[in-house]
mmCIF file of C-alpha atoms in Angstrom:
data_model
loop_
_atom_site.group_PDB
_atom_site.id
_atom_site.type_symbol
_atom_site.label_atom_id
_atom_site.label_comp_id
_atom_site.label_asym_id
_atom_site.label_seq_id
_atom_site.Cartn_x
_atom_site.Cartn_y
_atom_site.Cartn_z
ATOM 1 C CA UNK A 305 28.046 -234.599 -101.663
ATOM 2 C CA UNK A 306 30.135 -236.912 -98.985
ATOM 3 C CA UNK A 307 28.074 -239.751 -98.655
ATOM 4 C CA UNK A 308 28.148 -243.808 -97.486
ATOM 5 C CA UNK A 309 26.007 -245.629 -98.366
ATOM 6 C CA UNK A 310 25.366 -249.538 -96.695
ATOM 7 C CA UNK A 311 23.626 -252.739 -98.449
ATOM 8 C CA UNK A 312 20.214 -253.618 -96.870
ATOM 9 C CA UNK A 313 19.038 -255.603 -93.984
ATOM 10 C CA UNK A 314 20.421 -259.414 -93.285
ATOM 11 C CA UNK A 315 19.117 -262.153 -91.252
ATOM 12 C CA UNK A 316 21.657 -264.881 -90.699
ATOM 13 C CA UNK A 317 21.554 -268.481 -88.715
ATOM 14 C CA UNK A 318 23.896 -269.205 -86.061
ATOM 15 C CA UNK A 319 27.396 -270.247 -87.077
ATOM 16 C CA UNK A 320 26.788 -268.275 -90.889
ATOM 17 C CA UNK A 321 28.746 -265.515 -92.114
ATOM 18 C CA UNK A 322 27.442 -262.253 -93.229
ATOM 19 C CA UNK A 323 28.846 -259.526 -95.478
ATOM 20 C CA UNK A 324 27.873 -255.979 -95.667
ATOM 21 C CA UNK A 325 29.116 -253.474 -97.684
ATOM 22 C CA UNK A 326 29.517 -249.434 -97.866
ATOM 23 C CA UNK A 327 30.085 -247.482 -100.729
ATOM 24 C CA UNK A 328 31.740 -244.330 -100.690
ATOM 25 C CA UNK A 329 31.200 -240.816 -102.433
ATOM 26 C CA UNK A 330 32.126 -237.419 -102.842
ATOM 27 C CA UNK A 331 35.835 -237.011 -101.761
ATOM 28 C CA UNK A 332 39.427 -238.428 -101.646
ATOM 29 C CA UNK A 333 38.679 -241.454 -100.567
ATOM 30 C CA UNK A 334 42.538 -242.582 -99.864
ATOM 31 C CA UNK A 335 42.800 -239.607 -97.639
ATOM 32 C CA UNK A 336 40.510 -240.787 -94.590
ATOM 33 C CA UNK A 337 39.687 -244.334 -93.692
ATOM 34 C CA UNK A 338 36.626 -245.983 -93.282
ATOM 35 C CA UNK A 339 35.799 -247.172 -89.959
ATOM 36 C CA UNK A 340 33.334 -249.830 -88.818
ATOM 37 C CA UNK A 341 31.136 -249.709 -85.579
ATOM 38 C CA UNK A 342 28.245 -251.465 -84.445
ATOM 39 C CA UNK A 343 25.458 -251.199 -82.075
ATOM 40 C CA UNK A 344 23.430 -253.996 -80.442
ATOM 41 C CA UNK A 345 19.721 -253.012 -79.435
ATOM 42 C CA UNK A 346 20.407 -250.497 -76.438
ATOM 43 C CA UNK A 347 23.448 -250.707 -76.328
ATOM 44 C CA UNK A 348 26.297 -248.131 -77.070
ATOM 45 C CA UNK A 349 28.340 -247.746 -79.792
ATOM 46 C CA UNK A 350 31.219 -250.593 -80.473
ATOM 47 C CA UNK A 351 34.368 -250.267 -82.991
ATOM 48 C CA UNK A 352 35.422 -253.012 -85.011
ATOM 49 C CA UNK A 353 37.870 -252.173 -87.530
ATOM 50 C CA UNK A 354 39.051 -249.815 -89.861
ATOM 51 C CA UNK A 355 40.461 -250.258 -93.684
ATOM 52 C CA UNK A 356 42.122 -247.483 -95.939
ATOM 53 C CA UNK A 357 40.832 -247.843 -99.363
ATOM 54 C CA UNK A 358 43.761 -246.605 -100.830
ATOM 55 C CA UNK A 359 46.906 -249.084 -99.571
ATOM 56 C CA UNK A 360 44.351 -251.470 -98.517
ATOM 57 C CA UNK A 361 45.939 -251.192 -94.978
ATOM 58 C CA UNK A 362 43.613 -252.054 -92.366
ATOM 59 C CA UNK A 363 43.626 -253.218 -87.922
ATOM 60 C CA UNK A 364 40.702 -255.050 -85.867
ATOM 61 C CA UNK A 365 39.315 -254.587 -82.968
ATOM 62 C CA UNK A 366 40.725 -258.172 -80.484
ATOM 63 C CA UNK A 367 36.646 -258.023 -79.316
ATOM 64 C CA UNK A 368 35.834 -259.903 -82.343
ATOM 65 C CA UNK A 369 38.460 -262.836 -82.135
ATOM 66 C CA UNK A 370 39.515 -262.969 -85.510
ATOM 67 C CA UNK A 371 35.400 -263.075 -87.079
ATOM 68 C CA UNK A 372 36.164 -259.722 -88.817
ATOM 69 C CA UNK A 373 37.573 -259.232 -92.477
ATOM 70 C CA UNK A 374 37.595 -255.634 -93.999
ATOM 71 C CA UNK A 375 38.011 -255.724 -97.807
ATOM 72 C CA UNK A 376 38.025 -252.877 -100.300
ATOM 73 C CA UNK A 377 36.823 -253.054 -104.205
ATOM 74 C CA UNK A 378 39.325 -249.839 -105.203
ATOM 75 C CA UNK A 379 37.375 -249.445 -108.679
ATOM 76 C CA UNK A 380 34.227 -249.516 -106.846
ATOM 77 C CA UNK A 381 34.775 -247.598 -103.908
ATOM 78 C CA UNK A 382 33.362 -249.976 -101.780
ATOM 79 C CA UNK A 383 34.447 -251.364 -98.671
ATOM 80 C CA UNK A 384 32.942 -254.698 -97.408
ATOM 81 C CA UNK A 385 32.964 -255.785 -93.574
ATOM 82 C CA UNK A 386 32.666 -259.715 -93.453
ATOM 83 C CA UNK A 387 31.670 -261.656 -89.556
ATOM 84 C CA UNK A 388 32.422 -265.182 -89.415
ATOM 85 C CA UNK A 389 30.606 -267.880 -86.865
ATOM 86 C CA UNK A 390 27.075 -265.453 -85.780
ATOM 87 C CA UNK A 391 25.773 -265.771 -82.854
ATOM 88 C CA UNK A 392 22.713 -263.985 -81.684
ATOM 89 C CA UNK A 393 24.837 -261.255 -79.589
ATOM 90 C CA UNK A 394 26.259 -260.354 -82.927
ATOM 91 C CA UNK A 395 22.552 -258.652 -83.601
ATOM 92 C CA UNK A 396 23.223 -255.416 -84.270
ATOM 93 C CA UNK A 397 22.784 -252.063 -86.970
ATOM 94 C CA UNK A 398 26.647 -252.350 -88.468
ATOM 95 C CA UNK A 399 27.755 -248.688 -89.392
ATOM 96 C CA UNK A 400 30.272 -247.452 -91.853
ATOM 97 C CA UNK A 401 32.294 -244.030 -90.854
ATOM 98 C CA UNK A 402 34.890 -241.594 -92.214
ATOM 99 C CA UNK A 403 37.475 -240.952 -89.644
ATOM 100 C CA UNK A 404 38.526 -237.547 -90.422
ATOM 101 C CA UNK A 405 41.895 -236.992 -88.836
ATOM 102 C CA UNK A 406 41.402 -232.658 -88.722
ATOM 103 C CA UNK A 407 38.533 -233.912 -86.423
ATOM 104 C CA UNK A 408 39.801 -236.874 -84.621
ATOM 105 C CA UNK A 409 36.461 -238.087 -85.051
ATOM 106 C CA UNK A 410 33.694 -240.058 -87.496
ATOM 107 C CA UNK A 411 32.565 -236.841 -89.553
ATOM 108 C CA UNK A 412 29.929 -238.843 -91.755
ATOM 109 C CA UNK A 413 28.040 -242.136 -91.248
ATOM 110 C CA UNK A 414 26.570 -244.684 -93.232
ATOM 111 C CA UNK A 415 22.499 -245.205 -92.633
ATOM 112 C CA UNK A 416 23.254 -248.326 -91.117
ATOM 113 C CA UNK A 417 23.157 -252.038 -91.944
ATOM 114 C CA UNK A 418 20.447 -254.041 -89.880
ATOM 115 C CA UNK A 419 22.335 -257.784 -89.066
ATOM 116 C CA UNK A 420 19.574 -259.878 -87.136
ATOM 117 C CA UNK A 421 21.312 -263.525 -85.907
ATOM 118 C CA UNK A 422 18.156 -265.674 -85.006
ATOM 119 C CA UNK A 423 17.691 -270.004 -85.954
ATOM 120 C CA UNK B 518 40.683 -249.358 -72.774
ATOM 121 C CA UNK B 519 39.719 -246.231 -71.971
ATOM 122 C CA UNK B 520 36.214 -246.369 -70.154
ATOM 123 C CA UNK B 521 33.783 -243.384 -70.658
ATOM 124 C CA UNK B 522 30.974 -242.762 -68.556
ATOM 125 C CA UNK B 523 28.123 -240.148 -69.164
ATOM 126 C CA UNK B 524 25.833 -239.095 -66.595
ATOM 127 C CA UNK B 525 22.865 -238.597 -66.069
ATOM 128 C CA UNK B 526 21.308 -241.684 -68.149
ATOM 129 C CA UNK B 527 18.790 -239.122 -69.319
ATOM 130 C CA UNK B 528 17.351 -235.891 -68.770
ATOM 131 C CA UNK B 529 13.793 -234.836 -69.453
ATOM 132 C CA UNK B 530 13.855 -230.774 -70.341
ATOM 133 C CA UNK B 531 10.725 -228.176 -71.047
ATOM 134 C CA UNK B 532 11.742 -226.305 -74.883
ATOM 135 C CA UNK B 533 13.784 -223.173 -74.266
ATOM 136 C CA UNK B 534 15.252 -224.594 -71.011
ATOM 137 C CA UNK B 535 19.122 -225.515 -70.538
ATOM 138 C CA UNK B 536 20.484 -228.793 -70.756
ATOM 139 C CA UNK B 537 23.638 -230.296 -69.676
ATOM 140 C CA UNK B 538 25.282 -233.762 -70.223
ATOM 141 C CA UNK B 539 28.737 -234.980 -68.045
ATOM 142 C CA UNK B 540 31.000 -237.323 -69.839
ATOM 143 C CA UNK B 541 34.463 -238.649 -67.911
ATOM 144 C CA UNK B 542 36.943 -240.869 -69.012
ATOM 145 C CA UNK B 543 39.171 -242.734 -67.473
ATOM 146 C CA UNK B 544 42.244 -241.412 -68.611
ATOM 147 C CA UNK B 545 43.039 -237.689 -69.768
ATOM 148 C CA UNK B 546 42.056 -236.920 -73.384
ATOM 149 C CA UNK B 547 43.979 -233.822 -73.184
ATOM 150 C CA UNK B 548 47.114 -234.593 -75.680
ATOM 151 C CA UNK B 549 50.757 -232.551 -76.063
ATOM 152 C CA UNK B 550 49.164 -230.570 -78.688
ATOM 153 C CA UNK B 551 46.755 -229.155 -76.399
ATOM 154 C CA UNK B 552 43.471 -230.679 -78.104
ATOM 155 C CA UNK B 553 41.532 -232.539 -76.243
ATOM 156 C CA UNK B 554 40.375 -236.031 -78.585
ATOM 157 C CA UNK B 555 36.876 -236.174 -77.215
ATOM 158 C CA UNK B 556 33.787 -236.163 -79.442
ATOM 159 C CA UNK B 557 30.082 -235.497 -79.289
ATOM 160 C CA UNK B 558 27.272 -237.006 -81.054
ATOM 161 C CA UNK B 559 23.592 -237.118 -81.257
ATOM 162 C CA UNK B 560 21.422 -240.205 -82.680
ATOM 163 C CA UNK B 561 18.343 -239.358 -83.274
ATOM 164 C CA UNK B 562 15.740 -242.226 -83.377
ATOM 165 C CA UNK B 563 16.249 -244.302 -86.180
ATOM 166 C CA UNK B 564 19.187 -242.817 -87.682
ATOM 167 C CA UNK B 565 22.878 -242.983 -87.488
ATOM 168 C CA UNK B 566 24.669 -240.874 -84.638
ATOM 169 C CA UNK B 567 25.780 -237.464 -86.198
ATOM 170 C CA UNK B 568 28.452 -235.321 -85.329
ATOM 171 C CA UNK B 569 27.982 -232.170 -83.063
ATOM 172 C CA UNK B 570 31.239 -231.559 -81.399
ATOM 173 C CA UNK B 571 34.779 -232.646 -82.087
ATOM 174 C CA UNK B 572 38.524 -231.542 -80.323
ATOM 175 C CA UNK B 573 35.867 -231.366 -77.438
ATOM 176 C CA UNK B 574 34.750 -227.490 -78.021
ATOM 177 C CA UNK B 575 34.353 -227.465 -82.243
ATOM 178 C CA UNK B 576 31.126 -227.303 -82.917
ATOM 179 C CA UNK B 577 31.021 -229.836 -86.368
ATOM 180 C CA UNK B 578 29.702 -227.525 -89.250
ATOM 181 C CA UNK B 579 25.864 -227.257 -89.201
ATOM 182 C CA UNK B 580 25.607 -227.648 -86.162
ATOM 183 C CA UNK B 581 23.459 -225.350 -84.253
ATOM 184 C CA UNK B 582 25.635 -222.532 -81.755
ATOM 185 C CA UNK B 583 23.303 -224.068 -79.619
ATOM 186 C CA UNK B 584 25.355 -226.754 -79.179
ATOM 187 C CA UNK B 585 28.515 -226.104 -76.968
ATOM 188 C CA UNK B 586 31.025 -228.671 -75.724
ATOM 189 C CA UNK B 587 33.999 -227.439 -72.943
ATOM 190 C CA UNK B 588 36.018 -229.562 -70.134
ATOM 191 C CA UNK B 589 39.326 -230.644 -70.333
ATOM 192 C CA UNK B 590 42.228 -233.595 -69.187
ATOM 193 C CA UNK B 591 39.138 -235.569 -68.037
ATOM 194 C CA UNK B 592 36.065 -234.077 -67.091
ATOM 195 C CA UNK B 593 33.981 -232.579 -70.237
ATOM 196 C CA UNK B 594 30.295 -231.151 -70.799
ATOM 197 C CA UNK B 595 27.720 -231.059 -73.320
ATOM 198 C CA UNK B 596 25.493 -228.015 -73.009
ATOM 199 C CA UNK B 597 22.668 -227.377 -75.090
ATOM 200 C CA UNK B 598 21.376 -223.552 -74.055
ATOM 201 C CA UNK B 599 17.458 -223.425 -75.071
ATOM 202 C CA UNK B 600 16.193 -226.963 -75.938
ATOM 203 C CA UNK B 601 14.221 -227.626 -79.086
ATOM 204 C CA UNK B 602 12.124 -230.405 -79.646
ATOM 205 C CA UNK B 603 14.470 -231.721 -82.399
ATOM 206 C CA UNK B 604 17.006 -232.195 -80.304
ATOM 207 C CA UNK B 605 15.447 -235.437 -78.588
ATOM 208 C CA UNK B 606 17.681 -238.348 -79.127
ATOM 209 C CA UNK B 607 20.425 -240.292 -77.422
ATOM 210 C CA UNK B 608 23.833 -238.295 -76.980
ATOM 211 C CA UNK B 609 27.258 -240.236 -76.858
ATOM 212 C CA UNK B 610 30.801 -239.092 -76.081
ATOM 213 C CA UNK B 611 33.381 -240.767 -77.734
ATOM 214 C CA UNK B 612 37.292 -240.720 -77.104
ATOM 215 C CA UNK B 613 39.747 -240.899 -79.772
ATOM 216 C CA UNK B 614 43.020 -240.579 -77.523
ATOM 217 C CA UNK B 615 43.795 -244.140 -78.445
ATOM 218 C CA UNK B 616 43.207 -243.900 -81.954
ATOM 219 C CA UNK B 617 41.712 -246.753 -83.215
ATOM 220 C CA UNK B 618 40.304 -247.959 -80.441
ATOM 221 C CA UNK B 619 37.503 -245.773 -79.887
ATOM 222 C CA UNK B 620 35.027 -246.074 -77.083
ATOM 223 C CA UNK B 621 31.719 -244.327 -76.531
ATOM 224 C CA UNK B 622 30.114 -243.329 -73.281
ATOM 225 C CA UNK B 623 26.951 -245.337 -72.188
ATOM 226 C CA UNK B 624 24.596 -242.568 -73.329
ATOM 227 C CA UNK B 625 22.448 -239.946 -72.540
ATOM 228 C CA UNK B 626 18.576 -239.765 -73.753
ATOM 229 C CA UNK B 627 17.048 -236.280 -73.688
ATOM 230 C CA UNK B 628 13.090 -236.175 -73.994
ATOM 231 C CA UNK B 629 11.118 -233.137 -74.536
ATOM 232 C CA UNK B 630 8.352 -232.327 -71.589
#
């Protein structure tokens, strides 16, 4: 069946990098790109970039100042979301998402990646 | 960026009773093709938001009838016609008129009586 699935939990220092991927199943993957969005503790819903697995094509959201790199592993269906220079406001679950375009919206979501910034 | 705002904040409901949720956005959603690129989801606790309703009336498939999602241009609802207990959770509207900056309403949390 369609499915993402996301690498496990992270805990990070201040000023560290962190890299978190999501690994697709069970369709075309070059036909709908993933998205990422993240959401601090009671907070809503944030988007930060998308990346087609297929071309390799990919845009960021300006909130993130350049700190975002999306990177695909074709062969392993996997896309990876790296943030540069954590701070603690950068604590957040990091989800993966299909866009699919039919829908003009995220049809199916990864379980979510826990990212905890803390010294 | 288009700003979308949800009301009420949350909504506590007795099972079998209505529920309604307003979403508004600060620009219309309604493009020349007549959809309307506004989205509903529900996160339940502890899992990732799921979708219920996309081109703001298509119910996503699974999805309970329910479930129904109407407005248009700017101005859109959420209504949920007899309440069940798994429907707790915190309900979003997202906008995907400028595609890909997508934004989400603040949310609404709906709790069982």
């Amino acid at each position: 069946q369609v499915q993402l699935v996301q690498s496990g939990a992270e805990v990070k220092k201040p000023g560290a990098s962190v890299k978190v991927s999501c690994k697709a199943s069970g369709y075309t993957l070059t036909g709908h790109p993933l998205h990422w969005v993240r959401q601090a503790p009671g907070q809503r819903p944030q988007w930060m970039g998308w990346i087609n697995i297929g071309n390799g094509n990919r845009r960021y959201s300006q909130n993130f100042q350049g700190r975002v790199t999306l990177t695909r592993d074709t062969s392993a269906t996997t896309v990876y979301l790296e943030l540069s220079s954590l701070r603690s406001e950068d604590t957040a679950v990091y989800y993966c998402a299909r866009y699919y375009g039919d829908y003009e919206a995220f049809d199916i979501w990864g379980q979510g990646t826990m990212v905890t910034v803390s010294s | 960026d288009v700003v979308m705002t949800q009301s009420p904040s949350s909504l506590s409901v007795t099972p079998g009773e209505p529920a309604s949720i307003s979403c508004r956005s600060s620009q219309s959603l309604l493009q020349s093709n007549g959809y309307n690129y506004l989205a509903w989801y529900l996160q339940k606790p502890g899992q990732s938001p799921q979708l219920l309703i996309y081109l703001g009336s298509n119910r996503a498939s699974g999805v309970p009838d329910r479930f129904s999602g109407s407005g248009s241009g700017t101005d859109f609802t959420l209504k949920i016609s007899r309440v069940e207990a798994e429907d707790v959770g915190i309900y979003y509207c997202m906008q995907a008129l400028q595609t890909p900056l997508f934004t989400f309403g603040q949310g609404t949390t709906l709790e069982i009586k």
